[in-house]
CSV table of C-alpha atoms (C1' of nucleotides) in Angstrom, one decimal:
chain,number,residue,atom,x,y,z
A,1,MET,CA,-9.4,12.2,-25.6
A,2,LYS,CA,-12.4,11.9,-23.3
A,3,LYS,CA,-11.5,8.3,-22.5
A,4,GLU,CA,-9.1,9.3,-19.7
A,5,LEU,CA,-11.8,9.9,-17.1
A,6,SER,CA,-11.6,8.0,-13.8
A,7,THR,CA,-14.5,5.8,-12.7
A,8,GLU,CA,-15.5,8.4,-10.2
A,9,ASP,CA,-15.6,11.1,-12.8
A,10,LYS,CA,-17.5,9.0,-15.3
A,11,ILE,CA,-20.2,8.4,-12.7
A,12,LYS,CA,-20.3,12.1,-11.9
A,13,GLU,CA,-20.7,13.0,-15.5
A,14,ALA,CA,-23.4,10.5,-16.1
A,15,ALA,CA,-25.2,11.5,-12.9
A,16,LYS,CA,-25.1,15.1,-14.0
A,17,THR,CA,-26.6,14.3,-17.4
A,18,VAL,CA,-29.3,12.0,-15.9
A,19,PHE,CA,-30.2,14.2,-13.0
A,20,LEU,CA,-30.5,17.2,-15.3
A,21,GLN,CA,-32.7,15.3,-17.7
A,22,LYS,CA,-35.0,13.4,-15.3
A,23,GLY,CA,-34.6,15.0,-11.9
A,24,PHE,CA,-33.9,13.2,-8.6
A,25,SER,CA,-37.2,11.3,-8.4
A,26,GLY,CA,-37.3,10.6,-12.1
A,27,CYS,CA,-34.2,8.4,-12.2
A,28,THR,CA,-32.6,5.4,-10.5
A,29,THR,CA,-29.1,4.6,-9.3
A,30,ARG,CA,-29.1,1.7,-11.8
A,31,GLU,CA,-29.9,4.2,-14.6
A,32,ILE,CA,-27.0,6.4,-13.6
A,33,ALA,CA,-24.6,3.4,-13.3
A,34,LYS,CA,-25.7,2.2,-16.8
A,35,ALA,CA,-25.2,5.6,-18.3
A,36,ALA,CA,-21.7,5.6,-16.9
A,37,GLY,CA,-21.1,2.1,-18.1
A,38,MET,CA,-20.6,1.0,-14.5
A,39,ASN,CA,-21.9,-1.4,-11.9
A,40,VAL,CA,-24.6,-0.2,-9.6
A,41,ALA,CA,-22.5,-0.9,-6.5
A,42,LEU,CA,-19.8,1.4,-7.8
A,43,VAL,CA,-22.1,4.4,-7.5
A,44,CYS,CA,-22.6,3.6,-3.8
A,45,TYR,CA,-18.9,2.8,-3.4
A,46,TYR,CA,-17.8,6.2,-4.5
A,47,PHE,CA,-20.7,8.4,-3.3
A,48,ARG,CA,-22.3,6.4,-0.4
A,49,SER,CA,-25.8,7.2,-1.5
A,50,LYS,CA,-28.0,8.6,-4.3
A,51,ASP,CA,-28.8,11.6,-2.1
A,52,GLN,CA,-25.2,12.4,-1.5
A,53,LEU,CA,-24.3,12.1,-5.2
A,54,PHE,CA,-27.2,14.3,-6.0
A,55,GLN,CA,-26.2,16.9,-3.5
A,56,LEU,CA,-22.8,17.0,-5.0
A,57,ILE,CA,-24.0,17.4,-8.6
A,58,PHE,CA,-26.6,20.0,-7.6
A,59,GLN,CA,-24.0,22.1,-5.9
A,60,SER,CA,-21.6,22.1,-8.8
A,61,ILE,CA,-24.4,22.9,-11.3
A,62,LEU,CA,-25.6,25.7,-9.1
A,63,GLU,CA,-22.1,27.3,-8.9
A,64,GLU,CA,-21.7,27.1,-12.7
A,65,PHE,CA,-25.0,28.9,-12.9
A,66,VAL,CA,-24.2,31.7,-10.5
A,67,PHE,CA,-20.7,32.3,-11.8
A,68,SER,CA,-22.1,32.8,-15.3
A,69,LEU,CA,-24.0,35.7,-13.9
A,70,ILE,CA,-21.3,37.3,-11.8
A,71,GLN,CA,-18.8,37.1,-14.6
A,72,VAL,CA,-20.8,39.9,-16.4
A,73,PHE,CA,-21.4,42.0,-13.3
A,74,GLN,CA,-17.7,42.5,-12.7
A,75,GLU,CA,-17.0,43.9,-16.1
A,76,GLU,CA,-16.2,47.6,-16.4
A,77,MET,CA,-18.8,49.3,-18.6
A,78,PRO,CA,-22.0,51.4,-18.4
A,79,LEU,CA,-24.9,49.6,-16.7
A,80,GLN,CA,-26.9,49.6,-19.9
A,81,ASP,CA,-24.3,47.7,-21.8
A,82,LYS,CA,-23.8,45.4,-18.8
A,83,MET,CA,-27.5,44.7,-18.9
A,84,ARG,CA,-27.6,43.9,-22.6
A,85,ILE,CA,-24.7,41.5,-22.2
A,86,LEU,CA,-26.2,40.0,-19.1
A,87,ILE,CA,-29.4,39.2,-21.0
A,88,GLN,CA,-27.4,37.8,-23.9
A,89,LYS,CA,-25.2,35.7,-21.7
A,90,ARG,CA,-28.0,34.4,-19.6
A,91,TYR,CA,-30.0,33.5,-22.7
A,92,GLU,CA,-27.0,31.7,-24.2
A,93,PHE,CA,-26.2,29.9,-20.9
A,94,VAL,CA,-29.7,28.5,-20.8
A,95,GLU,CA,-29.5,27.7,-24.5
A,96,LYS,CA,-26.5,25.5,-23.7
A,97,ASN,CA,-28.0,24.1,-20.5
A,98,PRO,CA,-31.7,23.9,-21.3
A,99,GLU,CA,-32.5,21.4,-18.6
A,100,PHE,CA,-31.0,23.7,-16.0
A,101,PRO,CA,-33.9,25.9,-14.9
A,102,ASN,CA,-36.4,23.2,-14.6
A,103,PHE,CA,-33.9,21.1,-12.7
A,104,ILE,CA,-33.4,23.8,-10.1
A,105,HIS,CA,-37.1,24.5,-9.6
A,106,ASN,CA,-38.0,20.8,-9.3
A,107,GLU,CA,-35.3,20.1,-6.7
A,108,ILE,CA,-36.2,23.2,-4.7
A,109,LYS,CA,-39.7,21.9,-4.6
A,110,ARG,CA,-38.6,18.5,-3.5
A,111,ASN,CA,-36.4,19.8,-0.8
A,112,ALA,CA,-36.6,23.5,0.1
A,113,GLU,CA,-33.6,23.3,2.4
A,114,PHE,CA,-31.3,22.6,-0.5
A,115,MET,CA,-31.1,26.3,-1.3
A,116,GLN,CA,-30.3,27.3,2.3
A,117,HIS,CA,-27.2,25.1,2.1
A,118,ASN,CA,-26.1,27.0,-1.0
A,119,LYS,CA,-27.0,30.5,0.0
A,120,LYS,CA,-23.4,31.5,0.1
A,121,VAL,CA,-23.2,31.1,-3.6
A,122,PHE,CA,-26.0,33.6,-4.2
A,123,ASP,CA,-24.5,36.1,-1.8
A,124,LYS,CA,-21.8,36.5,-4.3
A,125,ILE,CA,-24.3,38.2,-6.7
A,126,ALA,CA,-25.2,40.7,-4.1
A,127,SER,CA,-21.6,41.4,-3.3
A,128,SER,CA,-20.8,42.1,-6.9
A,129,GLY,CA,-22.2,45.6,-6.5
A,130,ILE,CA,-24.7,45.2,-9.3
A,131,PHE,CA,-27.7,46.2,-7.2
A,132,GLU,CA,-26.1,49.5,-6.0
A,133,GLU,CA,-25.1,50.3,-9.6
A,134,ALA,CA,-28.7,49.8,-10.7
A,135,LEU,CA,-30.0,52.0,-7.9
A,136,ILE,CA,-27.7,54.8,-9.0
A,137,ALA,CA,-28.8,54.5,-12.6
A,138,GLN,CA,-32.4,54.6,-11.4
A,139,GLN,CA,-31.8,57.7,-9.4
A,140,LYS,CA,-30.3,59.4,-12.4
A,141,GLY,CA,-33.4,58.5,-14.3
A,142,GLU,CA,-31.5,56.3,-16.8
A,143,MET,CA,-33.2,53.2,-15.7
A,144,ARG,CA,-36.9,52.5,-15.1
A,145,GLN,CA,-37.6,52.7,-11.4
A,146,ILE,CA,-38.8,49.3,-10.5
A,147,ASP,CA,-37.7,46.9,-7.8
A,148,MET,CA,-34.7,44.7,-8.5
A,149,PHE,CA,-37.1,41.8,-7.8
A,150,HIS,CA,-39.1,42.7,-10.9
A,151,ILE,CA,-36.0,43.3,-13.0
A,152,THR,CA,-34.6,39.9,-12.1
A,153,MET,CA,-37.9,38.3,-12.7
A,154,LEU,CA,-38.3,39.9,-16.1
A,155,ILE,CA,-34.9,38.8,-17.3
A,156,MET,CA,-35.2,35.2,-15.9
A,157,SER,CA,-38.7,34.9,-17.3
A,158,ASN,CA,-37.7,35.7,-20.8
A,159,CYS,CA,-34.4,33.9,-20.9
A,160,ASP,CA,-35.3,30.7,-19.0
A,161,PHE,CA,-38.9,30.0,-19.9
A,162,PRO,CA,-38.5,29.5,-23.6
A,163,PHE,CA,-36.2,26.5,-22.8
A,164,ILE,CA,-38.4,25.3,-20.0
A,165,SER,CA,-41.3,25.2,-22.3
A,166,ARG,CA,-39.4,23.9,-25.3
A,167,ASN,CA,-41.2,20.5,-25.5
A,168,PHE,CA,-44.5,22.1,-24.9
A,169,HIS,CA,-44.3,24.3,-27.9
A,170,ILE,CA,-42.8,21.5,-30.0
A,171,SER,CA,-45.9,19.5,-29.2
A,172,THR,CA,-48.6,22.1,-29.5
A,173,GLN,CA,-47.3,24.0,-32.5
A,174,GLU,CA,-46.0,20.8,-34.2
A,175,LEU,CA,-42.5,21.9,-34.8
A,176,THR,CA,-39.4,19.8,-35.4
A,177,GLU,CA,-36.5,20.0,-33.0
A,178,GLU,CA,-34.5,21.9,-35.7
A,179,GLU,CA,-37.3,24.4,-36.3
A,180,MET,CA,-37.6,24.9,-32.6
A,181,THR,CA,-33.9,25.5,-32.1
A,182,GLU,CA,-34.0,28.1,-34.9
A,183,LYS,CA,-37.1,29.8,-33.4
A,184,LEU,CA,-35.4,30.0,-30.0
A,185,SER,CA,-32.3,31.4,-31.5
A,186,GLU,CA,-34.4,34.2,-33.1
A,187,HIS,CA,-36.3,34.7,-29.9
A,188,ARG,CA,-33.2,36.0,-28.1
A,189,HIS,CA,-33.2,39.2,-30.1
A,190,ILE,CA,-36.8,39.9,-29.4
A,191,VAL,CA,-36.3,39.3,-25.7
A,192,SER,CA,-33.3,41.6,-25.7
A,193,ASP,CA,-35.1,44.3,-27.6
A,194,MET,CA,-38.2,44.2,-25.4
A,195,LEU,CA,-36.3,44.1,-22.1
A,196,MET,CA,-33.9,46.9,-23.0
A,197,ASN,CA,-36.7,49.1,-24.3
A,198,TYR,CA,-38.6,48.6,-21.1
A,199,LEU,CA,-35.7,48.9,-18.7
A,200,PHE,CA,-34.1,51.9,-20.4
A,201,PRO,CA,-37.1,53.7,-21.9
A,202,ASN,CA,-35.4,57.1,-22.7
A,203,THR,CA,-32.7,55.6,-24.9
A,204,THR,CA,-32.8,54.8,-28.6
A,205,HIS,CA,-32.0,51.2,-29.1
A,206,SER,CA,-30.5,50.0,-32.4
B,1,MET,CA,-70.8,21.2,2.4
B,2,LYS,CA,-67.8,19.6,0.8
B,3,LYS,CA,-68.4,16.3,2.7
B,4,GLU,CA,-70.8,15.0,0.1
B,5,LEU,CA,-68.2,13.7,-2.3
B,6,SER,CA,-68.2,10.1,-3.4
B,7,THR,CA,-65.1,8.0,-2.7
B,8,GLU,CA,-64.2,8.1,-6.3
B,9,ASP,CA,-64.4,11.9,-6.4
B,10,LYS,CA,-62.4,12.2,-3.1
B,11,ILE,CA,-59.6,10.2,-4.7
B,12,LYS,CA,-59.8,12.3,-7.9
B,13,GLU,CA,-59.5,15.5,-5.9
B,14,ALA,CA,-56.7,14.2,-3.8
B,15,ALA,CA,-54.9,12.9,-6.9
B,16,LYS,CA,-55.2,16.3,-8.6
B,17,THR,CA,-53.7,18.1,-5.6
B,18,VAL,CA,-50.8,15.6,-5.2
B,19,PHE,CA,-50.0,15.2,-8.9
B,20,LEU,CA,-49.9,18.9,-9.4
B,21,GLN,CA,-47.7,19.4,-6.4
B,22,LYS,CA,-45.3,16.5,-6.8
B,23,GLY,CA,-45.7,15.2,-10.4
B,24,PHE,CA,-46.2,11.6,-11.4
B,25,SER,CA,-42.8,10.4,-10.4
B,26,GLY,CA,-42.7,12.4,-7.2
B,27,CYS,CA,-45.6,10.7,-5.5
B,28,THR,CA,-47.0,7.3,-4.7
B,29,THR,CA,-50.4,5.7,-4.8
B,30,ARG,CA,-50.3,5.3,-1.0
B,31,GLU,CA,-49.7,9.1,-0.7
B,32,ILE,CA,-52.7,9.8,-2.9
B,33,ALA,CA,-54.9,7.4,-0.9
B,34,LYS,CA,-53.8,8.9,2.3
B,35,ALA,CA,-54.5,12.4,1.1
B,36,ALA,CA,-58.0,11.2,0.2
B,37,GLY,CA,-58.4,9.5,3.6
B,38,MET,CA,-58.8,6.2,1.7
B,39,ASN,CA,-57.2,2.8,1.5
B,40,VAL,CA,-54.5,2.1,-1.1
B,41,ALA,CA,-56.6,-0.6,-2.7
B,42,LEU,CA,-59.4,1.8,-3.4
B,43,VAL,CA,-57.3,3.8,-5.7
B,44,CYS,CA,-56.8,0.7,-7.9
B,45,TYR,CA,-60.3,-0.4,-7.4
B,46,TYR,CA,-61.7,2.8,-9.0
B,47,PHE,CA,-58.9,3.7,-11.4
B,48,ARG,CA,-57.2,0.4,-12.2
B,49,SER,CA,-53.7,1.9,-12.1
B,50,LYS,CA,-51.7,4.9,-11.1
B,51,ASP,CA,-51.0,5.6,-14.8
B,52,GLN,CA,-54.7,5.6,-15.7
B,53,LEU,CA,-55.6,7.9,-12.8
B,54,PHE,CA,-52.9,10.2,-13.9
B,55,GLN,CA,-54.0,10.3,-17.5
B,56,LEU,CA,-57.5,11.2,-16.3
B,57,ILE,CA,-56.3,14.0,-14.1
B,58,PHE,CA,-53.9,15.3,-16.7
B,59,GLN,CA,-56.6,15.6,-19.3
B,60,SER,CA,-59.0,17.4,-17.1
B,61,ILE,CA,-56.4,19.9,-16.0
B,62,LEU,CA,-55.3,20.5,-19.6
B,63,GLU,CA,-58.8,21.3,-20.7
B,64,GLU,CA,-59.2,23.7,-17.8
B,65,PHE,CA,-56.1,25.4,-19.0
B,66,VAL,CA,-57.0,25.7,-22.7
B,67,PHE,CA,-60.5,26.8,-22.0
B,68,SER,CA,-59.3,29.7,-19.9
B,69,LEU,CA,-57.5,30.9,-23.0
B,70,ILE,CA,-60.2,30.4,-25.6
B,71,GLN,CA,-62.7,32.2,-23.4
B,72,VAL,CA,-60.9,35.5,-24.1
B,73,PHE,CA,-60.3,35.0,-27.8
B,74,GLN,CA,-64.0,34.7,-28.4
B,75,GLU,CA,-65.0,38.0,-27.0
B,76,GLU,CA,-65.9,40.8,-29.3
B,77,MET,CA,-63.5,43.7,-29.0
B,78,PRO,CA,-60.4,45.3,-30.6
B,79,LEU,CA,-57.3,43.0,-30.6
B,80,GLN,CA,-55.4,45.3,-28.4
B,81,ASP,CA,-58.0,45.1,-25.6
B,82,LYS,CA,-58.3,41.4,-26.2
B,83,MET,CA,-54.5,41.1,-25.7
B,84,ARG,CA,-54.5,43.1,-22.5
B,85,ILE,CA,-57.3,41.0,-21.1
B,86,LEU,CA,-55.6,37.8,-22.3
B,87,ILE,CA,-52.4,38.7,-20.5
B,88,GLN,CA,-54.4,39.6,-17.4
B,89,LYS,CA,-56.5,36.4,-17.4
B,90,ARG,CA,-53.5,34.2,-18.1
B,91,TYR,CA,-51.6,35.8,-15.3
B,92,GLU,CA,-54.5,35.3,-12.9
B,93,PHE,CA,-55.1,31.8,-14.0
B,94,VAL,CA,-51.5,30.8,-13.2
B,95,GLU,CA,-51.8,32.8,-10.0
B,96,LYS,CA,-54.7,30.6,-9.0
B,97,ASN,CA,-53.0,27.4,-10.3
B,98,PRO,CA,-49.4,28.0,-9.7
B,99,GLU,CA,-48.3,24.4,-9.9
B,100,PHE,CA,-49.9,24.2,-13.3
B,101,PRO,CA,-47.1,25.2,-15.8
B,102,ASN,CA,-44.4,23.1,-14.1
B,103,PHE,CA,-46.7,20.2,-14.0
B,104,ILE,CA,-47.4,20.3,-17.7
B,105,HIS,CA,-43.7,20.6,-18.6
B,106,ASN,CA,-42.6,17.8,-16.4
B,107,GLU,CA,-45.1,15.4,-17.7
B,108,ILE,CA,-44.5,16.2,-21.3
B,109,LYS,CA,-40.8,15.4,-20.6
B,110,ARG,CA,-41.7,12.2,-18.9
B,111,ASN,CA,-44.0,11.1,-21.8
B,112,ALA,CA,-43.9,13.1,-25.0
B,113,GLU,CA,-46.9,11.3,-26.4
B,114,PHE,CA,-49.2,12.7,-23.8
B,115,MET,CA,-49.6,15.8,-25.8
B,116,GLN,CA,-50.4,14.0,-29.0
B,117,HIS,CA,-53.4,12.4,-27.3
B,118,ASN,CA,-54.6,15.9,-26.4
B,119,LYS,CA,-53.9,17.7,-29.6
B,120,LYS,CA,-57.6,18.2,-30.2
B,121,VAL,CA,-57.8,20.5,-27.3
B,122,PHE,CA,-55.2,22.8,-28.6
B,123,ASP,CA,-56.7,22.9,-32.1
B,124,LYS,CA,-59.6,24.8,-30.5
B,125,ILE,CA,-57.2,27.7,-29.9
B,126,ALA,CA,-56.3,27.8,-33.6
B,127,SER,CA,-60.0,27.6,-34.6
B,128,SER,CA,-60.9,30.6,-32.4
B,129,GLY,CA,-59.6,32.8,-35.2
B,130,ILE,CA,-57.2,34.7,-32.9
B,131,PHE,CA,-54.2,34.1,-35.3
B,132,GLU,CA,-56.0,35.5,-38.3
B,133,GLU,CA,-57.1,38.5,-36.3
B,134,ALA,CA,-53.5,39.1,-35.2
B,135,LEU,CA,-52.2,38.9,-38.8
B,136,ILE,CA,-54.7,41.6,-39.9
B,137,ALA,CA,-53.6,43.9,-37.1
B,138,GLN,CA,-50.0,43.3,-38.1
B,139,GLN,CA,-50.7,44.2,-41.7
B,140,LYS,CA,-52.4,47.4,-40.6
B,141,GLY,CA,-49.3,48.2,-38.7
B,142,GLU,CA,-51.1,48.3,-35.4
B,143,MET,CA,-49.2,45.3,-34.0
B,144,ARG,CA,-45.5,44.6,-34.1
B,145,GLN,CA,-44.8,42.3,-36.9
B,146,ILE,CA,-43.4,39.2,-35.2
B,147,ASP,CA,-44.3,35.6,-35.5
B,148,MET,CA,-47.1,34.3,-33.4
B,149,PHE,CA,-44.6,31.9,-31.9
B,150,HIS,CA,-42.7,34.7,-30.4
B,151,ILE,CA,-45.9,36.5,-29.1
B,152,THR,CA,-47.1,33.3,-27.5
B,153,MET,CA,-43.7,32.8,-26.0
B,154,LEU,CA,-43.5,36.3,-24.6
B,155,ILE,CA,-46.9,36.1,-22.9
B,156,MET,CA,-46.3,32.7,-21.5
B,157,SER,CA,-42.8,33.5,-20.3
B,158,ASN,CA,-43.9,36.5,-18.4
B,159,CYS,CA,-47.1,35.1,-17.0
B,160,ASP,CA,-46.0,31.5,-16.2
B,161,PHE,CA,-42.4,31.8,-15.1
B,162,PRO,CA,-42.9,34.0,-12.1
B,163,PHE,CA,-44.9,31.2,-10.5
B,164,ILE,CA,-42.7,28.4,-11.7
B,165,SER,CA,-39.8,30.1,-10.0
B,166,ARG,CA,-41.7,31.2,-7.0
B,167,ASN,CA,-39.8,29.0,-4.5
B,168,PHE,CA,-36.5,29.9,-6.2
B,169,HIS,CA,-37.0,33.6,-5.5
B,170,ILE,CA,-38.3,33.0,-2.0
B,171,SER,CA,-35.1,31.1,-1.2
B,172,THR,CA,-32.6,33.3,-2.9
B,173,GLN,CA,-34.0,36.6,-2.0
B,174,GLU,CA,-35.1,35.5,1.5
B,175,LEU,CA,-38.8,36.5,1.1
B,176,THR,CA,-41.7,35.2,3.2
B,177,GLU,CA,-44.6,33.5,1.4
B,178,GLU,CA,-46.7,36.7,2.0
B,179,GLU,CA,-44.1,39.0,0.6
B,180,MET,CA,-43.7,36.9,-2.4
B,181,THR,CA,-47.4,36.7,-3.0
B,182,GLU,CA,-47.5,40.5,-2.8
B,183,LYS,CA,-44.5,40.9,-5.2
B,184,LEU,CA,-46.1,38.6,-7.7
B,185,SER,CA,-49.3,40.5,-7.6
B,186,GLU,CA,-47.4,43.7,-8.3
B,187,HIS,CA,-45.5,42.0,-11.1
B,188,ARG,CA,-48.6,41.5,-13.2
B,189,HIS,CA,-48.8,45.2,-14.0
B,190,ILE,CA,-45.2,45.4,-15.0
B,191,VAL,CA,-45.7,42.4,-17.3
B,192,SER,CA,-48.8,43.9,-18.8
B,193,ASP,CA,-47.1,47.2,-19.4
B,194,MET,CA,-44.0,45.8,-20.9
B,195,LEU,CA,-45.8,43.4,-23.2
B,196,MET,CA,-48.4,45.9,-24.4
B,197,ASN,CA,-45.7,48.5,-25.0
B,198,TYR,CA,-43.7,46.0,-27.0
B,199,LEU,CA,-46.6,44.5,-29.0
B,200,PHE,CA,-48.4,47.7,-29.8
B,201,PRO,CA,-45.5,50.3,-30.0
B,202,ASN,CA,-47.4,53.1,-31.7
B,203,THR,CA,-50.0,53.5,-29.0
B,204,THR,CA,-49.9,55.4,-25.8
B,205,HIS,CA,-50.6,53.1,-22.9
B,206,SER,CA,-52.1,54.4,-19.7
C,1,DA,C1',7.5,-11.8,-7.1
C,2,DA,C1',4.8,-11.2,-2.8
C,3,DG,C1',1.9,-8.6,-0.3
C,4,DT,C1',-1.2,-4.9,0.4
C,5,DA,C1',-4.6,-1.8,-0.6
C,6,DA,C1',-7.9,-0.1,-3.9
C,7,DT,C1',-11.2,-1.2,-7.2
C,8,DT,C1',-14.8,-3.9,-9.4
C,9,DT,C1',-18.3,-7.5,-9.6
C,10,DA,C1',-22.2,-10.4,-8.7
C,11,DA,C1',-25.3,-11.4,-5.4
C,12,DA,C1',-28.1,-10.5,-1.7
C,13,DC,C1',-30.9,-7.6,1.5
C,14,DA,C1',-34.4,-4.6,3.1
C,15,DT,C1',-37.8,-1.2,1.7
C,16,DT,C1',-40.8,0.8,-1.2
C,17,DT,C1',-44.3,0.7,-4.4
C,18,DG,C1',-47.9,-0.7,-7.8
C,19,DT,C1',-51.2,-4.0,-8.0
C,20,DT,C1',-54.2,-8.1,-6.7
C,21,DT,C1',-56.8,-11.1,-3.8
C,22,DA,C1',-60.1,-12.8,-0.8
C,23,DA,C1',-62.6,-11.9,2.9
C,24,DA,C1',-65.6,-8.5,5.4
C,25,DT,C1',-68.9,-4.8,5.4
C,26,DC,C1',-72.5,-2.0,3.6
C,27,DA,C1',-76.4,-0.8,0.7
C,28,DT,C1',-80.2,-2.1,-2.0
C,29,DT,C1',-83.7,-5.1,-3.8
C,30,DT,C1',-86.9,-8.8,-3.4
D,1,DA,C1',-85.2,-10.9,6.6
D,2,DA,C1',-82.5,-13.0,2.8
D,3,DA,C1',-80.1,-12.4,-1.1
D,4,DT,C1',-77.5,-9.9,-4.2
D,5,DG,C1',-74.2,-6.7,-5.7
D,6,DA,C1',-71.2,-2.9,-4.6
D,7,DT,C1',-67.8,-1.1,-1.6
D,8,DT,C1',-64.1,-1.3,1.7
D,9,DT,C1',-60.4,-3.5,4.2
D,10,DA,C1',-56.2,-5.9,5.4
D,11,DA,C1',-53.0,-8.8,3.7
D,12,DA,C1',-50.1,-10.5,0.3
D,13,DC,C1',-47.4,-10.5,-4.1
D,14,DA,C1',-44.2,-9.2,-7.4
D,15,DA,C1',-41.2,-6.0,-9.2
D,16,DA,C1',-38.2,-2.1,-8.6
D,17,DT,C1',-34.9,0.3,-6.0
D,18,DG,C1',-31.3,2.0,-2.6
D,19,DT,C1',-27.8,-0.1,-0.3
D,20,DT,C1',-24.5,-3.6,1.5
D,21,DT,C1',-21.5,-7.6,1.6
D,22,DA,C1',-18.1,-10.6,0.4
D,23,DA,C1',-15.4,-12.4,-2.9
D,24,DA,C1',-12.6,-11.5,-7.1
D,25,DT,C1',-9.7,-8.6,-9.7
D,26,DT,C1',-6.5,-5.0,-10.4
D,27,DA,C1',-2.9,-1.7,-9.3
D,28,DC,C1',0.8,-0.5,-6.6
D,29,DT,C1',4.6,-0.9,-3.2
D,30,DT,C1',8.4,-3.2,-1.3
DNA sequence: AAGTAATTTAAACATTTGTTTAAATCATTT
DNA sequence: AAATGATTTAAACAAATGTTTAAATTACTT
């Protein structure tokens, strides 16, 4: 059923996998071609250059990432529930796309202007109204009064880092892949508990 | 005063800077040589190969990293204080070496065996007795009863990630370098508060 | 079926990059 | 000062890598 992909799409899929796993500098066009079961020249035929192919992939991945966030913001429910779900969704998103955070950070480092090209995507978060909603909750005393910067950072730190550092912990604590997967699955509840307790201190949390 | 370095040491220093900033795949021997103000051939003359030079740098950085942790464990004080200081020291260490965490994760990904060569270094953490100490505190009910895996993960997540994602937040939230540095400095107190509250729930924290 | 355009392939090209070589320079010892 | 060994340099080499070319194949239209 997956056989019916065009050559162009096969290369795109392979490129996504390889770029996510190894980053731009860490892989070659030949590697991507091979992963797609294609000739080297075909990569250039369809995408002109490695840079252009990367730009394309990067953008699509970035959108996927941002949309997964916005999806939650737009729901109709109390901020506290929204936050809990946000944390959960975020954690699960990274669980499914564990290479993702590292990928973004590496490529921003390699080329800081990348993000400027994709700023529009991030504006969608701001225009979702989530920040205003949080401000109101803070004024009501429902939510801890700290800058949105810190809130964002706390959520991302605790949801993204475990997967960024997956191999590190496997190595240093001598875990198997399966044990690690299990641990990371457990960890979500701890993260959720800790963050919700901290962000909404006056509430009893199940 | 810094002029009195030997050629070998100049190359080592340059290599450390460049490797930390760009990773192994992200830089060239010529780049390192240039950063050291040296000839390309000198890099190979003193270190035989890029791989060997990298191995050397990696190991020294890793030791620096681990020793900064152990230092705290060995002090004589209640676990709760030890933890607070650990969090603080860890945060400050990454603040001073912001490229560090990303560097480690990237190179582990590139070559998983790297860590196996340096396992001895990490054993020193275990033999510091910190884990036993934590277990006792948990049995006494002083400390939240969660696996050391999760505790380690929480601390590292909140201390390391802010610096890993520094450029990401600068880009997406349109901050200047100075604003970001300031924010990250504030963030330490939030991290410390949140973690201490979570790990030692029955205590009042200043 | 012939002709046309798109796709695919193998080969080649130019650059980059890790490494080596052989000569030149410098420092140190005798 | 001569000689010896260490250090430095420029040049070269081989392999890898991004990209292009030109021919071969396929798909599609008339």
